[in-house]
Amino acid sequence: EAGVAQSPRYKIIEKRQSVAFWCNPISGHATLYWYQQILGQGPKLLIQFQNNGVVDDSQLPKDRFSAERLKGVDSTLKIQPAKLEDSAVYLCASSFGTGGTEAFFGQGTRLTVV
Amino acid sequence: RKEVEQDPGPFNVPEGATVAFNCTYSNSASQSFFWYRQDCRKEPKLLMSVYSSGNEDGRFTAQLNRASQYISLLIRDSKLSDSATYLCVVTYQAGTALIFGKGTTLSVSS
């Protein structure tokens, strides 16, 4: 079974530029999460989707971050404009059913903002 | 108060040692509990779920104390390959996201 796919693996941008990350969850997984992991910290939830609907985006900095999962399958997370403090690993995860169960993570996108 | 708190360590132990990690959570309504393992520069992976009755998987034992809002992970006979960060994870209710602690770093040396 294929795992969660993310791209790109690494990205370096200058502050105030925009960037987009892509995620394709495990086939059949209704729930998709985006997490931000800053060095030395645990993953922090940015947004949770169930199919193509948003379940929780309370911690998403909506002035600069946006995410969509239009067809209920793959998802895109965008940052515009980026700040230095956005440097982190962006992890996509998916789970079967409505969430609250085991989540499977992709390898992440390591973003460096300079 | 943070939602999920863990001692960040690092815990430095020799091979064969027994080591225990503790975790506390703030929301008494939390429903599901997990330990995830994260190797350096890798993604988190499920190590084990934690059940009210406690559960064991080989050298790993997880315990849950709902009254004290406390979760533990015990690793017996530590191996070099156990070196990693161990993340304590809870969910508040069915359908909600996993809430992660900061992680506890374990380093096992020969």
Coordinates of N, CA and C in Angstrom, one line a residue:
Chain A
E1 N 0.9 -1.2 0.0 CA 0.0 0.0 0.0 C 0.9 1.2 0.0
A2 N 0.6 2.2 -0.9 CA 1.4 3.4 -1.0 C 1.1 4.2 0.2
G3 N 2.1 5.0 0.7 CA 2.0 5.8 1.9 C 1.5 7.2 1.5
V4 N 1.6 8.1 2.4 CA 1.3 9.5 2.1 C 2.4 10.2 1.3
A5 N 2.1 10.8 0.2 CA 3.1 11.4 -0.6 C 3.0 12.9 -0.4
Q6 N 4.2 13.5 -0.3 CA 4.3 14.9 -0.2 C 5.4 15.4 -1.2
S7 N 5.2 16.6 -1.7 CA 6.2 17.3 -2.5 C 6.1 18.8 -2.3
P8 N 7.2 19.5 -2.5 CA 8.6 19.0 -2.6 C 9.1 18.5 -1.2
R9 N 10.3 17.9 -1.2 CA 10.9 17.5 0.0 C 11.5 18.6 0.7
Y10 N 12.1 19.5 0.0 CA 12.8 20.7 0.5 C 12.5 21.9 -0.3
K11 N 12.5 23.1 0.4 CA 12.2 24.3 -0.3 C 12.9 25.4 0.5
I12 N 13.6 26.3 -0.3 CA 14.2 27.4 0.3 C 13.7 28.7 -0.4
I13 N 13.1 29.6 0.4 CA 12.6 30.8 -0.3 C 13.0 32.0 0.6
E14 N 12.9 33.2 0.0 CA 13.1 34.4 0.7 C 11.9 34.9 1.4
K15 N 12.0 35.6 2.5 CA 10.8 36.1 3.2 C 10.0 37.0 2.2
R16 N 8.7 37.0 2.4 CA 7.7 37.7 1.6 C 7.4 36.9 0.3
Q17 N 8.1 35.9 0.0 CA 7.8 35.1 -1.2 C 6.6 34.1 -0.8
S18 N 6.0 33.5 -1.8 CA 5.0 32.5 -1.6 C 5.5 31.1 -1.9
V19 N 4.8 30.1 -1.3 CA 5.3 28.7 -1.5 C 4.0 27.9 -1.4
A20 N 4.0 26.7 -2.0 CA 2.9 25.8 -2.0 C 3.5 24.4 -1.8
F21 N 2.7 23.6 -1.0 CA 3.1 22.2 -0.7 C 1.9 21.3 -1.1
W22 N 2.3 20.2 -1.6 CA 1.2 19.2 -2.1 C 1.3 17.9 -1.3
C23 N 0.1 17.4 -1.1 CA 0.0 16.1 -0.4 C -1.0 15.2 -1.0
N24 N -0.7 13.9 -1.1 CA -1.6 12.9 -1.6 C -1.8 11.9 -0.5
P25 N -2.9 11.8 0.1 CA -3.0 10.8 1.3 C -3.1 9.4 0.8
I26 N -3.1 8.5 1.8 CA -3.3 7.1 1.5 C -4.7 6.9 0.9
S27 N -4.8 6.1 -0.2 CA -6.1 5.9 -0.8 C -7.2 5.4 0.1
G28 N -8.3 6.1 0.1 CA -9.4 5.7 0.9 C -9.5 6.4 2.3
H29 N -8.5 7.2 2.6 CA -8.4 7.9 3.9 C -9.2 9.2 3.7
A30 N -10.3 9.3 4.5 CA -11.2 10.4 4.4 C -10.6 11.7 5.1
T31 N -9.8 11.5 6.2 CA -9.3 12.6 7.0 C -7.9 12.9 6.6
L32 N -7.6 14.2 6.4 CA -6.3 14.7 6.0 C -5.9 15.8 7.0
Y33 N -4.7 15.8 7.4 CA -4.2 16.8 8.3 C -2.9 17.5 7.7
W34 N -2.8 18.7 8.0 CA -1.5 19.4 7.9 C -1.0 19.8 9.2
Y35 N 0.3 19.5 9.5 CA 0.9 19.8 10.8 C 2.2 20.6 10.4
Q36 N 2.5 21.5 11.3 CA 3.8 22.3 11.3 C 4.7 21.8 12.4
Q37 N 5.9 21.4 12.1 CA 6.8 21.0 13.2 C 8.1 21.9 13.1
I38 N 8.2 22.7 14.1 CA 9.4 23.5 14.3 C 10.4 22.7 15.0
L39 N 11.7 22.9 14.7 CA 12.8 22.1 15.3 C 12.7 22.1 16.8
G40 N 12.7 20.9 17.4 CA 12.7 20.7 18.8 C 11.3 20.7 19.4
Q41 N 10.3 20.8 18.6 CA 8.9 20.8 19.0 C 8.2 19.6 18.5
G42 N 7.0 19.3 19.1 CA 6.1 18.3 18.5 C 5.3 18.9 17.3
P43 N 4.7 18.1 16.5 CA 3.9 18.6 15.4 C 2.7 19.4 16.0
K44 N 2.4 20.5 15.3 CA 1.3 21.4 15.7 C 0.3 21.4 14.6
L45 N -1.0 21.1 14.9 CA -2.0 21.0 13.8 C -2.2 22.4 13.2
L46 N -2.3 22.4 11.9 CA -2.7 23.6 11.2 C -4.1 23.5 10.7
I47 N -4.5 22.4 10.1 CA -5.8 22.2 9.6 C -6.1 20.8 9.4
Q48 N -7.4 20.4 9.6 CA -7.9 19.1 9.5 C -9.1 19.1 8.5
F49 N -9.0 18.2 7.5 CA -10.1 18.0 6.5 C -10.7 16.7 6.7
Q50 N -12.0 16.6 6.5 CA -12.7 15.3 6.4 C -13.3 15.4 5.0
N51 N -12.9 14.5 4.1 CA -13.2 14.6 2.7 C -12.8 16.0 2.2
N52 N -13.7 16.8 1.6 CA -13.3 18.1 1.2 C -13.8 19.2 2.1
G53 N -14.2 18.9 3.3 CA -14.7 19.9 4.3 C -13.7 20.1 5.4
V54 N -13.6 21.3 5.9 CA -12.7 21.7 7.0 C -13.3 21.3 8.3
V55 N -12.6 20.5 9.1 CA -13.1 20.2 10.4 C -12.5 21.1 11.5
D56 N -11.3 21.5 11.3 CA -10.6 22.3 12.3 C -9.5 23.1 11.6
D57 N -9.7 24.4 11.6 CA -8.6 25.3 11.1 C -8.3 26.4 12.1
S58 N -8.6 26.2 13.4 CA -8.5 27.2 14.4 C -7.0 27.7 14.7
Q59 N -6.1 26.8 14.3 CA -4.7 27.2 14.5 C -4.0 27.6 13.2
L60 N -4.7 27.8 12.2 CA -4.1 28.2 10.9 C -4.0 29.7 10.8
P61 N -2.9 30.2 10.6 CA -2.7 31.7 10.5 C -3.3 32.2 9.2
K62 N -4.6 32.5 9.2 CA -5.3 32.7 7.9 C -4.9 33.9 7.2
D63 N -4.2 34.8 7.8 CA -3.7 36.0 7.1 C -2.7 35.6 6.1
R64 N -2.0 34.5 6.2 CA -0.9 34.1 5.3 C -1.0 32.7 4.8
F65 N -1.7 31.8 5.6 CA -1.8 30.4 5.2 C -3.1 30.1 4.6
S66 N -3.2 29.2 3.6 CA -4.4 28.7 3.1 C -4.2 27.3 2.7
A67 N -5.3 26.5 2.7 CA -5.2 25.1 2.4 C -6.6 24.7 1.7
E68 N -6.4 23.8 0.8 CA -7.7 23.3 0.1 C -7.5 21.8 -0.2
R69 N -8.7 21.2 -0.3 CA -8.8 19.8 -0.6 C -10.0 19.6 -1.4
L70 N -10.0 20.2 -2.6 CA -11.2 20.4 -3.4 C -11.9 19.2 -3.8
K71 N -11.3 18.1 -4.1 CA -12.0 16.9 -4.6 C -12.0 15.8 -3.5
G72 N -11.6 16.2 -2.3 CA -11.6 15.2 -1.2 C -10.5 14.2 -1.2
V73 N -9.4 14.5 -2.1 CA -8.3 13.5 -2.2 C -7.1 14.3 -1.8
D74 N -6.3 14.8 -2.8 CA -5.1 15.5 -2.5 C -5.4 16.9 -2.0
S75 N -4.3 17.5 -1.4 CA -4.5 18.8 -0.8 C -3.3 19.6 -1.1
T76 N -3.5 20.9 -1.0 CA -2.4 21.9 -1.2 C -2.4 22.9 0.0
L77 N -1.3 23.2 0.6 CA -1.1 24.2 1.6 C -0.2 25.3 1.0
K78 N -0.7 26.5 1.2 CA 0.1 27.7 0.7 C 0.4 28.6 1.8
I79 N 1.5 29.3 1.6 CA 2.0 30.4 2.5 C 2.3 31.6 1.6
Q80 N 1.6 32.7 1.9 CA 1.8 33.9 1.2 C 1.5 35.1 2.0
P81 N 2.4 36.0 2.4 CA 3.8 35.9 2.2 C 4.5 35.2 3.3
A82 N 5.6 34.5 3.0 CA 6.3 33.8 4.1 C 7.1 34.7 5.0
K83 N 7.2 34.3 6.2 CA 8.0 35.0 7.2 C 9.1 34.0 7.7
L84 N 10.1 34.6 8.3 CA 11.3 33.8 8.8 C 10.8 32.7 9.7
E85 N 9.8 33.0 10.6 CA 9.3 32.1 11.6 C 8.5 30.9 11.0
D86 N 8.3 31.0 9.7 CA 7.6 29.8 9.0 C 8.5 28.7 8.7
S87 N 9.8 28.9 8.9 CA 10.8 27.8 8.7 C 10.5 26.7 9.6
A88 N 10.2 25.5 9.0 CA 9.7 24.4 9.7 C 9.6 23.2 8.8
V89 N 9.2 22.0 9.3 CA 8.8 20.9 8.5 C 7.3 20.9 8.4
Y90 N 6.7 20.8 7.2 CA 5.3 20.7 7.1 C 4.9 19.3 6.8
L91 N 4.2 18.7 7.7 CA 3.9 17.3 7.6 C 2.4 17.1 7.2
C92 N 2.1 16.3 6.3 CA 0.8 15.9 5.9 C 0.5 14.5 6.5
A93 N -0.6 14.3 7.0 CA -1.0 13.0 7.5 C -2.4 12.6 7.1
S94 N -2.7 11.4 7.1 CA -4.1 11.0 6.8 C -4.5 9.8 7.7
S95 N -5.8 9.7 7.9 CA -6.3 8.6 8.7 C -7.6 8.1 8.1
F96 N -7.9 6.9 8.3 CA -9.1 6.3 7.8 C -10.3 6.7 8.7
G97 N -11.4 7.0 8.1 CA -12.6 7.4 8.9 C -12.5 8.9 9.3
T98 N -13.1 9.2 10.4 CA -13.4 10.5 10.8 C -12.3 11.2 11.6
G99 N -11.2 10.5 11.8 CA -10.1 11.1 12.6 C -10.2 10.7 14.0
G100 N -9.1 11.1 14.8 CA -9.0 10.7 16.1 C -8.5 9.3 16.3
T101 N -8.1 8.7 15.2 CA -7.4 7.4 15.2 C -6.0 7.5 14.6
E102 N -5.3 6.4 14.5 CA -4.0 6.4 14.0 C -3.8 7.2 12.7
A103 N -2.9 8.1 12.7 CA -2.6 8.9 11.5 C -1.3 8.5 10.9
F104 N -1.2 8.4 9.6 CA 0.0 8.0 8.9 C 0.5 9.3 8.3
F105 N 1.8 9.5 8.5 CA 2.5 10.7 8.0 C 3.3 10.6 6.7
G106 N 3.3 11.6 5.9 CA 4.3 11.7 4.9 C 5.6 12.1 5.4
Q107 N 6.6 12.1 4.5 CA 8.0 12.5 4.9 C 8.2 13.9 5.2
G108 N 7.2 14.8 4.8 CA 7.3 16.2 5.1 C 8.0 17.0 4.1
T109 N 7.7 18.3 4.1 CA 8.5 19.3 3.3 C 9.2 20.2 4.3
R110 N 10.5 20.2 4.1 CA 11.4 21.1 5.0 C 11.5 22.4 4.4
L111 N 10.9 23.4 5.0 CA 10.9 24.8 4.4 C 11.9 25.7 5.2
T112 N 12.7 26.3 4.5 CA 13.6 27.3 5.0 C 13.3 28.7 4.4
V113 N 13.0 29.6 5.3 CA 12.8 31.0 4.8 C 14.0 31.9 5.2
V114 N 14.6 32.5 4.2 CA 15.8 33.3 4.5 C 15.6 34.8 4.2
Chain B
R1 N -1.2 26.4 30.7 CA -0.7 25.0 30.8 C -0.8 24.4 29.4
K2 N 0.2 23.7 29.0 CA 0.2 23.1 27.7 C -0.7 21.9 27.7
E3 N -1.3 21.6 26.5 CA -2.3 20.5 26.4 C -1.6 19.1 26.7
V4 N -0.4 18.9 26.2 CA 0.3 17.6 26.4 C 1.7 18.0 26.8
E5 N 2.1 17.5 28.0 CA 3.4 17.9 28.5 C 4.3 16.6 28.7
Q6 N 5.5 16.8 28.2 CA 6.5 15.7 28.4 C 7.8 16.3 28.8
D7 N 8.6 15.5 29.5 CA 9.9 15.8 29.9 C 10.8 15.7 28.6
P8 N 11.4 16.8 28.1 CA 12.1 16.7 26.8 C 13.3 15.9 26.8
G9 N 13.9 15.6 28.1 CA 15.1 14.9 28.1 C 16.3 15.8 27.8
P10 N 17.4 15.3 27.2 CA 17.5 13.9 26.6 C 17.7 12.9 27.7
F11 N 17.3 11.7 27.5 CA 17.6 10.5 28.3 C 18.7 9.8 27.7
N12 N 19.8 9.7 28.4 CA 21.0 9.0 27.9 C 21.2 7.7 28.7
V13 N 21.0 6.6 28.1 CA 21.0 5.3 28.8 C 21.9 4.3 28.1
P14 N 22.5 3.3 28.8 CA 23.3 2.3 28.2 C 22.4 1.2 27.6
E15 N 22.9 0.5 26.7 CA 22.1 -0.7 26.2 C 21.7 -1.6 27.3
G16 N 20.5 -2.1 27.2 CA 20.1 -3.0 28.3 C 19.3 -2.4 29.4
A17 N 19.4 -1.1 29.4 CA 18.7 -0.3 30.5 C 17.2 -0.3 30.3
T18 N 16.5 -0.1 31.4 CA 15.1 0.2 31.4 C 14.9 1.7 31.6
V19 N 14.0 2.2 30.7 CA 13.8 3.7 30.8 C 12.3 3.9 30.7
A20 N 11.8 4.9 31.4 CA 10.4 5.3 31.5 C 10.2 6.7 31.1
F21 N 9.2 7.0 30.3 CA 8.8 8.3 29.9 C 7.4 8.6 30.4
N22 N 7.2 9.8 30.9 CA 5.9 10.2 31.4 C 5.3 11.4 30.6
C23 N 4.0 11.5 30.7 CA 3.3 12.5 29.9 C 2.1 12.8 30.7
T24 N 1.7 14.1 30.7 CA 0.5 14.5 31.3 C -0.3 15.3 30.3
Y25 N -1.7 15.2 30.4 CA -2.5 15.9 29.5 C -3.5 16.7 30.3
S26 N -4.0 17.9 29.7 CA -4.8 18.8 30.4 C -6.3 18.6 30.3
N27 N -6.7 18.0 29.2 CA -8.1 17.9 29.0 C -8.7 16.5 29.5
S28 N -9.4 16.6 30.5 CA -9.9 15.4 31.2 C -10.9 14.6 30.3
A29 N -11.4 15.2 29.2 CA -12.3 14.6 28.3 C -11.5 13.8 27.2
S30 N -10.2 13.9 27.2 CA -9.4 13.2 26.2 C -9.8 11.7 26.0
Q31 N -9.9 11.3 24.8 CA -10.4 10.0 24.5 C -9.4 8.9 24.1
S32 N -8.5 9.3 23.2 CA -7.6 8.3 22.6 C -6.2 8.8 22.9
F33 N -5.3 7.8 23.1 CA -3.9 8.1 23.5 C -3.0 7.2 22.8
F34 N -1.9 7.8 22.4 CA -0.9 7.1 21.6 C 0.5 7.5 22.0
W35 N 1.5 6.6 21.7 CA 2.9 7.0 21.6 C 3.3 6.8 20.2
Y36 N 3.9 7.9 19.7 CA 4.6 7.9 18.4 C 6.1 8.0 18.5
R37 N 6.8 7.4 17.6 CA 8.2 7.5 17.6 C 8.6 8.3 16.3
Q38 N 9.6 9.2 16.5 CA 10.1 10.0 15.4 C 11.7 9.9 15.4
D39 N 12.2 9.3 14.4 CA 13.7 9.2 14.2 C 14.1 10.6 13.6
C40 N 15.4 10.9 13.8 CA 16.0 12.2 13.4 C 15.7 12.4 11.9
R41 N 15.0 13.6 11.6 CA 14.7 14.0 10.3 C 13.8 13.1 9.5
K42 N 13.0 12.3 10.3 CA 12.0 11.5 9.7 C 10.6 11.9 10.2
E43 N 9.6 11.3 9.6 CA 8.2 11.5 10.0 C 7.9 10.7 11.3
P44 N 6.9 11.2 12.0 CA 6.4 10.4 13.2 C 5.7 9.1 12.7
K45 N 5.9 8.0 13.5 CA 5.2 6.8 13.2 C 4.7 6.2 14.5
L46 N 3.5 5.6 14.4 CA 2.8 5.0 15.5 C 3.7 3.9 16.2
L47 N 3.9 4.1 17.4 CA 4.6 3.0 18.2 C 3.6 2.1 18.8
M48 N 2.6 2.7 19.5 CA 1.6 1.9 20.1 C 0.4 2.8 20.6
S49 N -0.8 2.3 20.6 CA -1.9 2.9 21.2 C -1.9 2.6 22.7
V50 N -2.5 3.4 23.5 CA -2.5 3.3 24.9 C -3.9 3.0 25.4
Y51 N -4.2 1.9 26.1 CA -5.5 1.6 26.5 C -5.6 1.7 28.1
S52 N -6.8 1.9 28.5 CA -7.0 2.1 30.0 C -6.5 0.9 30.8
S53 N -6.5 -0.3 30.2 CA -6.1 -1.5 30.9 C -4.6 -1.7 30.9
G54 N -3.9 -0.8 30.1 CA -2.5 -0.9 29.9 C -2.3 -1.9 28.8
N55 N -1.2 -1.8 28.1 CA -0.9 -2.7 27.0 C 0.6 -2.8 26.8
E56 N 1.0 -4.0 26.3 CA 2.4 -4.4 26.2 C 2.6 -4.8 24.7
D57 N 3.8 -4.5 24.2 CA 4.2 -4.9 22.9 C 5.7 -5.2 22.9
G58 N 6.0 -6.5 23.2 CA 7.4 -6.8 23.3 C 8.1 -6.1 24.5
R59 N 9.1 -5.3 24.2 CA 9.8 -4.6 25.3 C 9.1 -3.3 25.7
F60 N 8.0 -3.0 25.1 CA 7.4 -1.7 25.3 C 6.1 -1.9 26.1
T61 N 5.9 -1.1 27.2 CA 4.6 -1.2 27.9 C 4.1 0.2 28.1
A62 N 2.8 0.4 27.8 CA 2.2 1.7 27.9 C 1.1 1.6 29.0
Q63 N 1.0 2.7 29.8 CA 0.0 2.7 30.9 C -0.8 4.0 30.8
L64 N -2.0 4.0 31.2 CA -2.9 5.2 31.2 C -3.5 5.3 32.6
N65 N -3.4 6.5 33.2 CA -4.1 6.7 34.4 C -5.1 7.9 34.2
R66 N -6.3 7.7 33.9 CA -7.3 8.7 33.6 C -7.5 9.7 34.7
A67 N -7.5 9.1 36.0 CA -7.8 10.0 37.1 C -6.7 11.0 37.3
S68 N -5.4 10.7 37.0 CA -4.3 11.6 37.1 C -4.0 12.2 35.8
Q69 N -4.6 11.8 34.7 CA -4.4 12.4 33.4 C -2.9 12.2 33.1
Y70 N -2.5 11.0 33.1 CA -1.1 10.6 33.0 C -0.9 9.4 32.1
I71 N 0.1 9.5 31.3 CA 0.4 8.4 30.4 C 1.9 8.0 30.5
S72 N 2.2 6.8 30.5 CA 3.6 6.4 30.6 C 4.0 5.4 29.5
L73 N 5.3 5.4 29.2 CA 5.9 4.4 28.3 C 7.1 3.8 28.9
L74 N 7.2 2.5 29.0 CA 8.3 1.8 29.6 C 9.0 1.0 28.5
I75 N 10.3 1.2 28.4 CA 11.1 0.4 27.5 C 12.1 -0.4 28.3
R76 N 12.0 -1.7 28.1 CA 12.9 -2.6 28.8 C 14.0 -3.0 27.8
D77 N 15.2 -3.4 28.4 CA 16.3 -3.9 27.6 C 16.5 -3.0 26.4
S78 N 16.8 -1.8 26.6 CA 17.0 -0.8 25.5 C 18.0 -1.3 24.5
K79 N 17.7 -1.0 23.3 CA 18.6 -1.3 22.1 C 19.1 0.0 21.5
L80 N 20.2 -0.1 20.8 CA 20.7 1.1 20.1 C 19.7 1.7 19.2
S81 N 18.9 0.8 18.6 CA 17.9 1.2 17.6 C 16.7 1.9 18.2
D82 N 16.6 1.9 19.6 CA 15.5 2.6 20.2 C 15.8 4.1 20.3
S83 N 17.0 4.5 20.0 CA 17.4 6.0 20.0 C 16.4 6.7 19.0
A84 N 15.7 7.7 19.6 CA 14.7 8.4 18.8 C 14.0 9.4 19.7
T85 N 13.1 10.1 19.2 CA 12.2 11.0 20.0 C 10.8 10.3 20.1
Y86 N 10.3 10.3 21.4 CA 9.1 9.6 21.6 C 8.0 10.7 21.9
L87 N 7.0 10.7 21.1 CA 5.9 11.7 21.2 C 4.7 11.2 21.8
C88 N 4.2 11.9 22.9 CA 2.9 11.5 23.5 C 1.8 12.2 22.8
V89 N 0.7 11.5 22.5 CA -0.3 12.0 21.6 C -1.7 11.7 22.2
V90 N -2.6 12.7 22.2 CA -3.9 12.5 22.7 C -4.9 13.1 21.7
T91 N -6.2 12.6 21.7 CA -7.2 13.3 21.0 C -8.3 13.6 22.0
Y92 N -9.0 14.7 21.8 CA -10.1 15.1 22.7 C -11.4 14.3 22.5
Q93 N -11.7 14.0 21.3 CA -12.9 13.3 21.1 C -12.8 12.7 19.7
A94 N -13.7 11.7 19.4 CA -13.7 11.1 18.1 C -13.9 12.1 17.0
G95 N -13.1 12.0 16.0 CA -13.2 12.8 14.9 C -12.2 14.0 14.9
T96 N -11.6 14.2 16.1 CA -10.7 15.4 16.2 C -9.2 15.0 15.9
A97 N -8.4 16.0 15.8 CA -7.0 15.8 15.4 C -6.2 15.3 16.6
L98 N -5.0 14.7 16.3 CA -4.1 14.3 17.2 C -3.3 15.5 17.8
I99 N -3.2 15.6 19.1 CA -2.5 16.7 19.8 C -1.2 16.1 20.3
F100 N -0.1 16.6 19.9 CA 1.2 16.1 20.2 C 1.9 16.9 21.3
G101 N 2.6 16.1 22.2 CA 3.6 16.7 23.1 C 4.8 17.1 22.3
K102 N 5.8 17.7 23.0 CA 7.0 18.2 22.4 C 8.0 17.0 22.1
G103 N 7.7 15.9 22.8 CA 8.6 14.7 22.6 C 9.7 14.6 23.6
T104 N 10.1 13.4 23.9 CA 11.2 13.1 24.8 C 12.3 12.4 24.0
T105 N 13.5 12.9 24.0 CA 14.6 12.3 23.2 C 15.3 11.2 24.0
L106 N 15.5 10.1 23.4 CA 16.2 9.0 24.0 C 17.4 8.7 23.2
S107 N 18.6 8.5 23.9 CA 19.8 8.1 23.3 C 20.3 6.9 24.0
V108 N 20.4 5.8 23.3 CA 21.0 4.6 23.9 C 22.4 4.4 23.3
S109 N 23.3 4.1 24.3 CA 24.7 4.0 23.9 C 25.2 2.6 24.2
S110 N 26.3 2.2 23.5 CA 26.9 0.9 23.8 C 28.0 1.0 24.8

